[in-house]
mmCIF file of C-alpha atoms in Angstrom:
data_model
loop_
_atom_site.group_PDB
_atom_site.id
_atom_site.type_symbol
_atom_site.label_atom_id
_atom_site.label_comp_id
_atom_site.label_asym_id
_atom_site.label_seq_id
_atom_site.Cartn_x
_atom_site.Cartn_y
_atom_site.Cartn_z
ATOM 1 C CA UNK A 134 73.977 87.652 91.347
ATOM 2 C CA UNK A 135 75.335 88.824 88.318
ATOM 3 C CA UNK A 136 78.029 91.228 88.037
ATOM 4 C CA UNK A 137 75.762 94.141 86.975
ATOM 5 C CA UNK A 138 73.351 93.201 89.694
ATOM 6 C CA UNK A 139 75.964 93.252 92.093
ATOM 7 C CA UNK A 140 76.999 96.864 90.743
ATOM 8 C CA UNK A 141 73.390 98.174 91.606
ATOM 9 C CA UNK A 142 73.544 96.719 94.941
ATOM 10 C CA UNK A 143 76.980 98.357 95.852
ATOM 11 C CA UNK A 144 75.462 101.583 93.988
ATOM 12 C CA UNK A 145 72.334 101.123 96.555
ATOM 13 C CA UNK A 146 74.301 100.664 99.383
ATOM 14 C CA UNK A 147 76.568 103.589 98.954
ATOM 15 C CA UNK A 148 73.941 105.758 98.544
ATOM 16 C CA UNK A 149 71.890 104.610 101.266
ATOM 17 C CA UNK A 150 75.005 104.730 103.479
ATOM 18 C CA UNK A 151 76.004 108.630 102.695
ATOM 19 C CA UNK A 152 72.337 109.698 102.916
ATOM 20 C CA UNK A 153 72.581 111.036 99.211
ATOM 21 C CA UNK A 154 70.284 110.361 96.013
ATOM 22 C CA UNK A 155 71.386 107.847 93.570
ATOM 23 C CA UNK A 156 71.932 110.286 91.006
ATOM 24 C CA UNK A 157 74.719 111.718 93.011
ATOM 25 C CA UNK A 158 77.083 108.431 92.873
ATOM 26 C CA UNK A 159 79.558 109.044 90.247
ATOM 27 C CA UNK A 160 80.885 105.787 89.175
ATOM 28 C CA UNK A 161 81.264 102.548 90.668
ATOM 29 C CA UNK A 162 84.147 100.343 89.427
ATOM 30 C CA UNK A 163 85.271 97.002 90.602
ATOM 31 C CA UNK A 164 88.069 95.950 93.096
ATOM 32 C CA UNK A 165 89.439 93.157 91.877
ATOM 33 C CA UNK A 166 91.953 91.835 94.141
ATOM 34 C CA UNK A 167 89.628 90.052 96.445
ATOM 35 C CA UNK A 168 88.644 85.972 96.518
ATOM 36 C CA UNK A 169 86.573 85.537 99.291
ATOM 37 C CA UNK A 170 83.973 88.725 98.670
ATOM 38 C CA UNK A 171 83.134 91.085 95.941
ATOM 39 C CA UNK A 172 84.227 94.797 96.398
ATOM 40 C CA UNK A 173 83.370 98.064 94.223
ATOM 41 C CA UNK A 174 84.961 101.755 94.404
ATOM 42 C CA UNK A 175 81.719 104.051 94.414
ATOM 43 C CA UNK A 176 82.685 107.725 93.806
ATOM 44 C CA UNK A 177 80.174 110.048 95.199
ATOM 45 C CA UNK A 178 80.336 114.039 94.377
ATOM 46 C CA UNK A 179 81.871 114.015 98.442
ATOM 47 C CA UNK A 180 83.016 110.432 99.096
ATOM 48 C CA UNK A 181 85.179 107.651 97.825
ATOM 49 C CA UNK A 182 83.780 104.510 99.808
ATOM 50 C CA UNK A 183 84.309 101.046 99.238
ATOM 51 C CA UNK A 184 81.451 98.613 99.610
ATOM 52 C CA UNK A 185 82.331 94.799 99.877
ATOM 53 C CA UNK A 186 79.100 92.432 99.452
ATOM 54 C CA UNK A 187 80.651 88.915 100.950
ATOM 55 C CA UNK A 188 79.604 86.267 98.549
ATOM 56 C CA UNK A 189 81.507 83.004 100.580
ATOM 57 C CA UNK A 190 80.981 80.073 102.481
ATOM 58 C CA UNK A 191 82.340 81.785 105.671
ATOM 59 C CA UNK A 192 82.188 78.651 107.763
ATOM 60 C CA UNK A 193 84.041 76.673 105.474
ATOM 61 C CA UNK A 194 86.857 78.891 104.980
ATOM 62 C CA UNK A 195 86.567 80.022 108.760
ATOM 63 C CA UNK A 196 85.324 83.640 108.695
ATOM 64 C CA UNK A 197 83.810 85.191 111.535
ATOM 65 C CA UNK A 198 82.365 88.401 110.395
ATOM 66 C CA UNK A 199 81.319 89.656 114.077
ATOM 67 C CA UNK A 200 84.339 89.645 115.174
ATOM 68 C CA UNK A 201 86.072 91.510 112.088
ATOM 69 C CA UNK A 202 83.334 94.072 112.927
ATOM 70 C CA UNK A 203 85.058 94.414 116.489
ATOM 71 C CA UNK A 204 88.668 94.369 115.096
ATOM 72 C CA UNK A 205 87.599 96.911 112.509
ATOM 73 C CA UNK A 206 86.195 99.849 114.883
ATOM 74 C CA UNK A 207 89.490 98.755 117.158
ATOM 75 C CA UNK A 208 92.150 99.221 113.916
ATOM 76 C CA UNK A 209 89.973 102.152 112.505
ATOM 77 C CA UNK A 210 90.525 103.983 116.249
ATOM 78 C CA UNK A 211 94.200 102.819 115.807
ATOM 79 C CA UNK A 212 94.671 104.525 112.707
ATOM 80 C CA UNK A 213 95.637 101.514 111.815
ATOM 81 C CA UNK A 214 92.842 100.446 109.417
ATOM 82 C CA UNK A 215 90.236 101.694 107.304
ATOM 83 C CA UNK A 216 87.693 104.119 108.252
ATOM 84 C CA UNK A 217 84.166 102.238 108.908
ATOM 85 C CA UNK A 218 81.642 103.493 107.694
ATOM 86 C CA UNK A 219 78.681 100.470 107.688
ATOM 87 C CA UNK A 220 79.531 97.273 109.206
ATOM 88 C CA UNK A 221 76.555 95.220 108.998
ATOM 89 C CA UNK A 222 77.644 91.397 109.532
ATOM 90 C CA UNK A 223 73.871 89.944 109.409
ATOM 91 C CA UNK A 224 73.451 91.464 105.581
ATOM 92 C CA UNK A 225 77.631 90.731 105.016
ATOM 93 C CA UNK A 226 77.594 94.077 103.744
ATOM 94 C CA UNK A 227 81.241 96.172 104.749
ATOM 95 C CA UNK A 228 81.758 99.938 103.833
ATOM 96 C CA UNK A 229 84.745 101.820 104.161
ATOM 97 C CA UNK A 230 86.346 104.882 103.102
ATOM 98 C CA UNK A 231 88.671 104.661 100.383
ATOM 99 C CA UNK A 232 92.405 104.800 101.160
ATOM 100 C CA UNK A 233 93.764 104.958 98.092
ATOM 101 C CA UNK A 234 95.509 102.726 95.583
ATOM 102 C CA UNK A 235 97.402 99.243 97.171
ATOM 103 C CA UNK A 236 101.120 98.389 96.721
ATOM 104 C CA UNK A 237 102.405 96.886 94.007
ATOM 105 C CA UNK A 238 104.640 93.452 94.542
ATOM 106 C CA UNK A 239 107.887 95.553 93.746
ATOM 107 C CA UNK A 240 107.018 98.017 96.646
ATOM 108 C CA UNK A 241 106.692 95.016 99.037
ATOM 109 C CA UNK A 242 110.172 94.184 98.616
ATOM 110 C CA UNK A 243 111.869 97.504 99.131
ATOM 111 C CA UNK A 244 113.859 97.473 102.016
ATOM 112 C CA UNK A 245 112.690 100.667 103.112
ATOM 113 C CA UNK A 246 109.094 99.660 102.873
ATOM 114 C CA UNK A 247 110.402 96.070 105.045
ATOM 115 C CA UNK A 248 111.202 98.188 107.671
ATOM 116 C CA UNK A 249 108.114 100.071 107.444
ATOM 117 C CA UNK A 250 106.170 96.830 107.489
ATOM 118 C CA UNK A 251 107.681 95.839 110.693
ATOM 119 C CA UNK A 252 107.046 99.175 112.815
ATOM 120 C CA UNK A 253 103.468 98.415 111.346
ATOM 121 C CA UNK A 254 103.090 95.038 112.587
ATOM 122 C CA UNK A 255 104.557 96.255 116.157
ATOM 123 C CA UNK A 256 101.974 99.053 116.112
ATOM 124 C CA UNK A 257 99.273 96.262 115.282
ATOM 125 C CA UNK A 258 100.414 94.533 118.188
ATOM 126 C CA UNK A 259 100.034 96.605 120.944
ATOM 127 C CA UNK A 260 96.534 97.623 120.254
ATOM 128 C CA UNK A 261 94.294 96.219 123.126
ATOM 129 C CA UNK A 262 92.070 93.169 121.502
ATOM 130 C CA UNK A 263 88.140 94.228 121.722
ATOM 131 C CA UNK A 264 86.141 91.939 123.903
ATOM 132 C CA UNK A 265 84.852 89.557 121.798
ATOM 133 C CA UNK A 266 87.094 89.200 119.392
ATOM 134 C CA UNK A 267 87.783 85.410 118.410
ATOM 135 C CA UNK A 268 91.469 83.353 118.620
ATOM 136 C CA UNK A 269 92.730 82.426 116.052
ATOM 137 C CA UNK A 270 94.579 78.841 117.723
ATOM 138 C CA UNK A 271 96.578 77.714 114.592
ATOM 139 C CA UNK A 272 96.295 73.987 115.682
ATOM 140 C CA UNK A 273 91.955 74.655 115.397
ATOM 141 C CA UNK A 274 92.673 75.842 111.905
ATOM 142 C CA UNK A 275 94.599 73.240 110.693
ATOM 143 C CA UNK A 276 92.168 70.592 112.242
ATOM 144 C CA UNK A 277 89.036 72.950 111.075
ATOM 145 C CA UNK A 278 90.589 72.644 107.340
ATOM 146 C CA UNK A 279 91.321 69.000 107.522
ATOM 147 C CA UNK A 280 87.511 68.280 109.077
ATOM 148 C CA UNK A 281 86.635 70.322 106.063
ATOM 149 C CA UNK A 282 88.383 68.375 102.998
ATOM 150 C CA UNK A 283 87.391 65.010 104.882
ATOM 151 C CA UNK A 284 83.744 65.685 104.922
ATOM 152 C CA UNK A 285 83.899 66.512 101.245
ATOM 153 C CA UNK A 286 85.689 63.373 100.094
ATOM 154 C CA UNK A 287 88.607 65.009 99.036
ATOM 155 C CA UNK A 288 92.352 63.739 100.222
ATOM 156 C CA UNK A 289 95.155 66.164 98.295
ATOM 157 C CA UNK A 290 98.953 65.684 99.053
ATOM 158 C CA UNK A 291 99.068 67.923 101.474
ATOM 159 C CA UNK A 292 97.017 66.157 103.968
ATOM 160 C CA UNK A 293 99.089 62.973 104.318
ATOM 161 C CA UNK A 294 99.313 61.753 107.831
ATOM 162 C CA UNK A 295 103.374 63.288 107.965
ATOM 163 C CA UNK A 296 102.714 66.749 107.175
ATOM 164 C CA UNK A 297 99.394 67.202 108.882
ATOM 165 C CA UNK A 298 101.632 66.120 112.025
ATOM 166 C CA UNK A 299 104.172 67.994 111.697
ATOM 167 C CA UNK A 300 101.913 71.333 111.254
ATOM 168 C CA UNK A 301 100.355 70.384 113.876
ATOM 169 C CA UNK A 302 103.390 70.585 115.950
ATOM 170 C CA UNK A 303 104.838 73.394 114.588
ATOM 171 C CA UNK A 304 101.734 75.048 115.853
ATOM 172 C CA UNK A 305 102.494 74.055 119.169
ATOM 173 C CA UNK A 306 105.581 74.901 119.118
ATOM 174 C CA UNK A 307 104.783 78.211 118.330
ATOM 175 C CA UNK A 308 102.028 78.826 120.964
ATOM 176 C CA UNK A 309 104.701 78.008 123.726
ATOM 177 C CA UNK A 310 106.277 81.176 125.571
ATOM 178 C CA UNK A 311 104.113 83.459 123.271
ATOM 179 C CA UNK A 312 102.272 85.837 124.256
ATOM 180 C CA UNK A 313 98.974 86.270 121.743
ATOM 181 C CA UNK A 314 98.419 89.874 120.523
ATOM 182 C CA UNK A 315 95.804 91.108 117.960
ATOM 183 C CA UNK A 316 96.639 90.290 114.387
ATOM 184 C CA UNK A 317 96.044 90.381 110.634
ATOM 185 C CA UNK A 318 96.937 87.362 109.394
ATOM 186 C CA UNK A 319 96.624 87.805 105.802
ATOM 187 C CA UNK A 320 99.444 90.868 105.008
ATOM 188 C CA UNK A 321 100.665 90.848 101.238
ATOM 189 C CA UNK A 322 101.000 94.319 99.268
ATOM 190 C CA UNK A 323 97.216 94.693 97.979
ATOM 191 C CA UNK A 324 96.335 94.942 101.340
ATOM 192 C CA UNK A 325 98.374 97.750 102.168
ATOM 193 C CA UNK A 326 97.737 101.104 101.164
ATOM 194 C CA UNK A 327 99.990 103.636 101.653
ATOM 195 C CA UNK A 328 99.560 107.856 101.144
ATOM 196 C CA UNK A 329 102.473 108.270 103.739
ATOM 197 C CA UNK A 330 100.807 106.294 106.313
ATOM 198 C CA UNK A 331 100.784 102.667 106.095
ATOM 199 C CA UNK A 332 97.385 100.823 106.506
ATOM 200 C CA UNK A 333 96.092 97.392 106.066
ATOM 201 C CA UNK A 334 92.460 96.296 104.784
ATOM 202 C CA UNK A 335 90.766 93.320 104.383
ATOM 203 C CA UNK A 336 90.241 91.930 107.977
ATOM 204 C CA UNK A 337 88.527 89.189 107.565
ATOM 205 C CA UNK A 338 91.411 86.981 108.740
ATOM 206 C CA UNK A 339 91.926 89.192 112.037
ATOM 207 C CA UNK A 340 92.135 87.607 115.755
ATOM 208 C CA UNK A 341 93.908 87.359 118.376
ATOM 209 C CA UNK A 342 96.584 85.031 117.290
ATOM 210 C CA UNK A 343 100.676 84.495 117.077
ATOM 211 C CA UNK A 344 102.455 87.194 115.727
ATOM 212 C CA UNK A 345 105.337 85.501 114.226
ATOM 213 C CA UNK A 346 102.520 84.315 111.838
ATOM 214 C CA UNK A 347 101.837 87.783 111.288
ATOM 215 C CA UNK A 348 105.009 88.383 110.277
ATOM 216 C CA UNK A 349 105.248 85.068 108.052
ATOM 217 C CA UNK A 350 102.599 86.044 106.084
ATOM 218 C CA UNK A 351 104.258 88.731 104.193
ATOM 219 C CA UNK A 352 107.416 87.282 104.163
ATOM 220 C CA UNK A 353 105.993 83.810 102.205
ATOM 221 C CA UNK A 354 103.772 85.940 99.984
ATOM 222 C CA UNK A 355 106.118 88.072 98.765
ATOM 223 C CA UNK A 356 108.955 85.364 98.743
ATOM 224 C CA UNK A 357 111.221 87.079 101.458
ATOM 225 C CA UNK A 358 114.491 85.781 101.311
ATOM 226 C CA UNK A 359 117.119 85.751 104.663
ATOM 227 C CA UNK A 360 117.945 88.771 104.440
ATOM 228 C CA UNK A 361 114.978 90.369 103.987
ATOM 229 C CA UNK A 362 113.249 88.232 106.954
ATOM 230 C CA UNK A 363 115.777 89.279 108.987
ATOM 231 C CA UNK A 364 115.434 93.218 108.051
ATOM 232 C CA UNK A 365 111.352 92.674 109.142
ATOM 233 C CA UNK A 366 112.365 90.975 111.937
ATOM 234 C CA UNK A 367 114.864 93.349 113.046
ATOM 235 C CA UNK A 368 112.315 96.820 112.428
ATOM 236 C CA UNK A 369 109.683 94.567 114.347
ATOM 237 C CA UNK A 370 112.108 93.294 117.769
ATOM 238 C CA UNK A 371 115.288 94.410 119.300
ATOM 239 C CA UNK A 372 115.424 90.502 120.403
ATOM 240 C CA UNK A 373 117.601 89.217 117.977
ATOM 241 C CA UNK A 374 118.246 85.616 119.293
ATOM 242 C CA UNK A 375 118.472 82.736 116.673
ATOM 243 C CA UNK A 376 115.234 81.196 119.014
ATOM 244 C CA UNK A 377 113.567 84.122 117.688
ATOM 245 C CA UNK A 378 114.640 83.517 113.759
ATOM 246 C CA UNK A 379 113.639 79.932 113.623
ATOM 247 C CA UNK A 380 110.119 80.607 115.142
ATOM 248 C CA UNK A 381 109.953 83.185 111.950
ATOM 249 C CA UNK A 382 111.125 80.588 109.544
ATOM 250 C CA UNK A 383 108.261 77.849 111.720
ATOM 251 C CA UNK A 384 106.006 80.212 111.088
ATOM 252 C CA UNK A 385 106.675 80.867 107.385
ATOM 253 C CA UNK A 386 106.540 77.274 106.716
ATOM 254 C CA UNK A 387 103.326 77.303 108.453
ATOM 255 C CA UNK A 388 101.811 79.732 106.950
ATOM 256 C CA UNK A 389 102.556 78.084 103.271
ATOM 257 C CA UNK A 390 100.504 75.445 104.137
ATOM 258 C CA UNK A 391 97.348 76.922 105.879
ATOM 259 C CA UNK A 392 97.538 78.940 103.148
ATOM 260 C CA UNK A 393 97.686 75.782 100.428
ATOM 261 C CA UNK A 394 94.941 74.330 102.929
ATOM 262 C CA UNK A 395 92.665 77.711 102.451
ATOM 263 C CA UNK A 396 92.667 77.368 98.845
ATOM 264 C CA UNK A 397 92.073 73.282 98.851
ATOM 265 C CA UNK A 398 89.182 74.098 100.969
ATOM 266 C CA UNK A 399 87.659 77.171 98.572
ATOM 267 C CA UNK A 400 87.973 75.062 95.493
ATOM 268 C CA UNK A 401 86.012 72.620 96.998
ATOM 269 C CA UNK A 402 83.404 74.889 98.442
ATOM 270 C CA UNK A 403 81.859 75.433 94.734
ATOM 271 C CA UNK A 404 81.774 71.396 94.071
ATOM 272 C CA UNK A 405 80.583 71.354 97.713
ATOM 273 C CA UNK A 406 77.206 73.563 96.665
ATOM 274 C CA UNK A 407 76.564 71.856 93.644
#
């Protein structure tokens, strides 16, 4: 679909969604910020919604869109997440109401905002995972990715028989004496909206999973240094045992690379289709 195409299908579904005319939507401007779908503001005379069309190859890159429907009704009962307004996995069609503008990178790295982050994440991890919801087991990732690249003939650097073991471990490692809770997985500052209450969008990446890697997500994105890691870590836990730190800094590594796997895996998925 072409972009204006795609603009008169978000238009559509807006309208459709609020029960009002198409002459009543006001504008509808794209979100830019996303790789995986395509997402427009529509303004309506009573509503700011956002309407994300998914335009991916969710197998490939691991996306369950059922159970992000689940997580989303759990974190939009939370007050954690967006409000839903149409979740409609079969047509990959997601509306939401608009929170407002993201973060910028520089409000990432505040340190009040660090400590906000970490309340956040222990707030995210007490909600109750819905039934249904799928697990996010770090070692099926990495082996899901690396099935992936191998069926597509393509070997990059970071698949060499050394690292791939040692992520595999490292997943391990952090699976023992954890106890999974419901998680993001995918926290950097345009997902995070803020109007004095801090909520995250863009679930697609949501399970129930380790929440150190929670926690390493924002910390590699934004380049977290020591001391910043340890101000997350210490507005997340009162446990403040160095066991506890080098799990974070397991996880952080780990993260960097499913992260460098993700994007091997959704360059290939255009060569892939050709």
């Amino acid at each position: 679909m072409t972009a204006a195409s795609t603009a008169a299908a978000a238009m559509d579904v807006a309208a459709r969604t609020l029960k009002v005319s198409a002459e009543a939507v006001l504008s509808c401007e794209p979100i830019k910020h996303g790789l995986t779908n395509e997402s427009w503001l529509v303004r309506t005379r009573q509503d700011d919604v956002v309407v994300r069309i998914s335009n991916t190859a969710e197998q490939a890159l691991q996306i369950d869109r059922h159970s992000e429907a689940l997580v989303l009704a759990a974190v939009d009962e939370a007050g954690i997440g967006p409000e839903v307004i149409l979740c409609d996995p079969a047509q990959r069609v997601l509306v939401t109401r608009y929170l407002g503008d993201t973060w910028s990178e520089a409000d990432a790295v505040k340190e009040e905002n660090i400590q906000r982050l970490g309340q956040l994440f222990r707030r995210l991890h007490r909600v109750s995972p819905p039934i249904g919801v799928r697990r996010v087991e770090l070692n099926d990732t990495l082996e899901g990715y690396f099935r992936t690249l191998q069926e597509r003939g393509i070997q990059p650097a970071l698949t060499t028989k050394a690292l791939r073991e040692r992520a595999l471990q490292v997943a391990l490692k952090l699976r023992e004496n954890s106890a999974a809770t419901l998680c993001h997985n995918d926290v950097h500052h345009l997902n995070v909206t803020d109007d004095g209450k801090l909520r995250l969008i863009d679930w697609e990446y949501a399970g129930v999973g380790q929440r150190l890697f929670d926690l390493a997500s924002v910390c590699v994105y934004h380049k977290y240094d020591k001391l910043q890691r340890e101000q997350l870590l210490g507005a997340y836990t009162s446990l403040t045992e160095l066991t506890t730190w080098h799990r974070l800094e397991l996880a952080c590594w780990l993260f960097d690379y499913v992260r460098d796997l993700w994007m091997a895996v959704r360059e290939s998925s255009g060569s892939a289709a050709t």
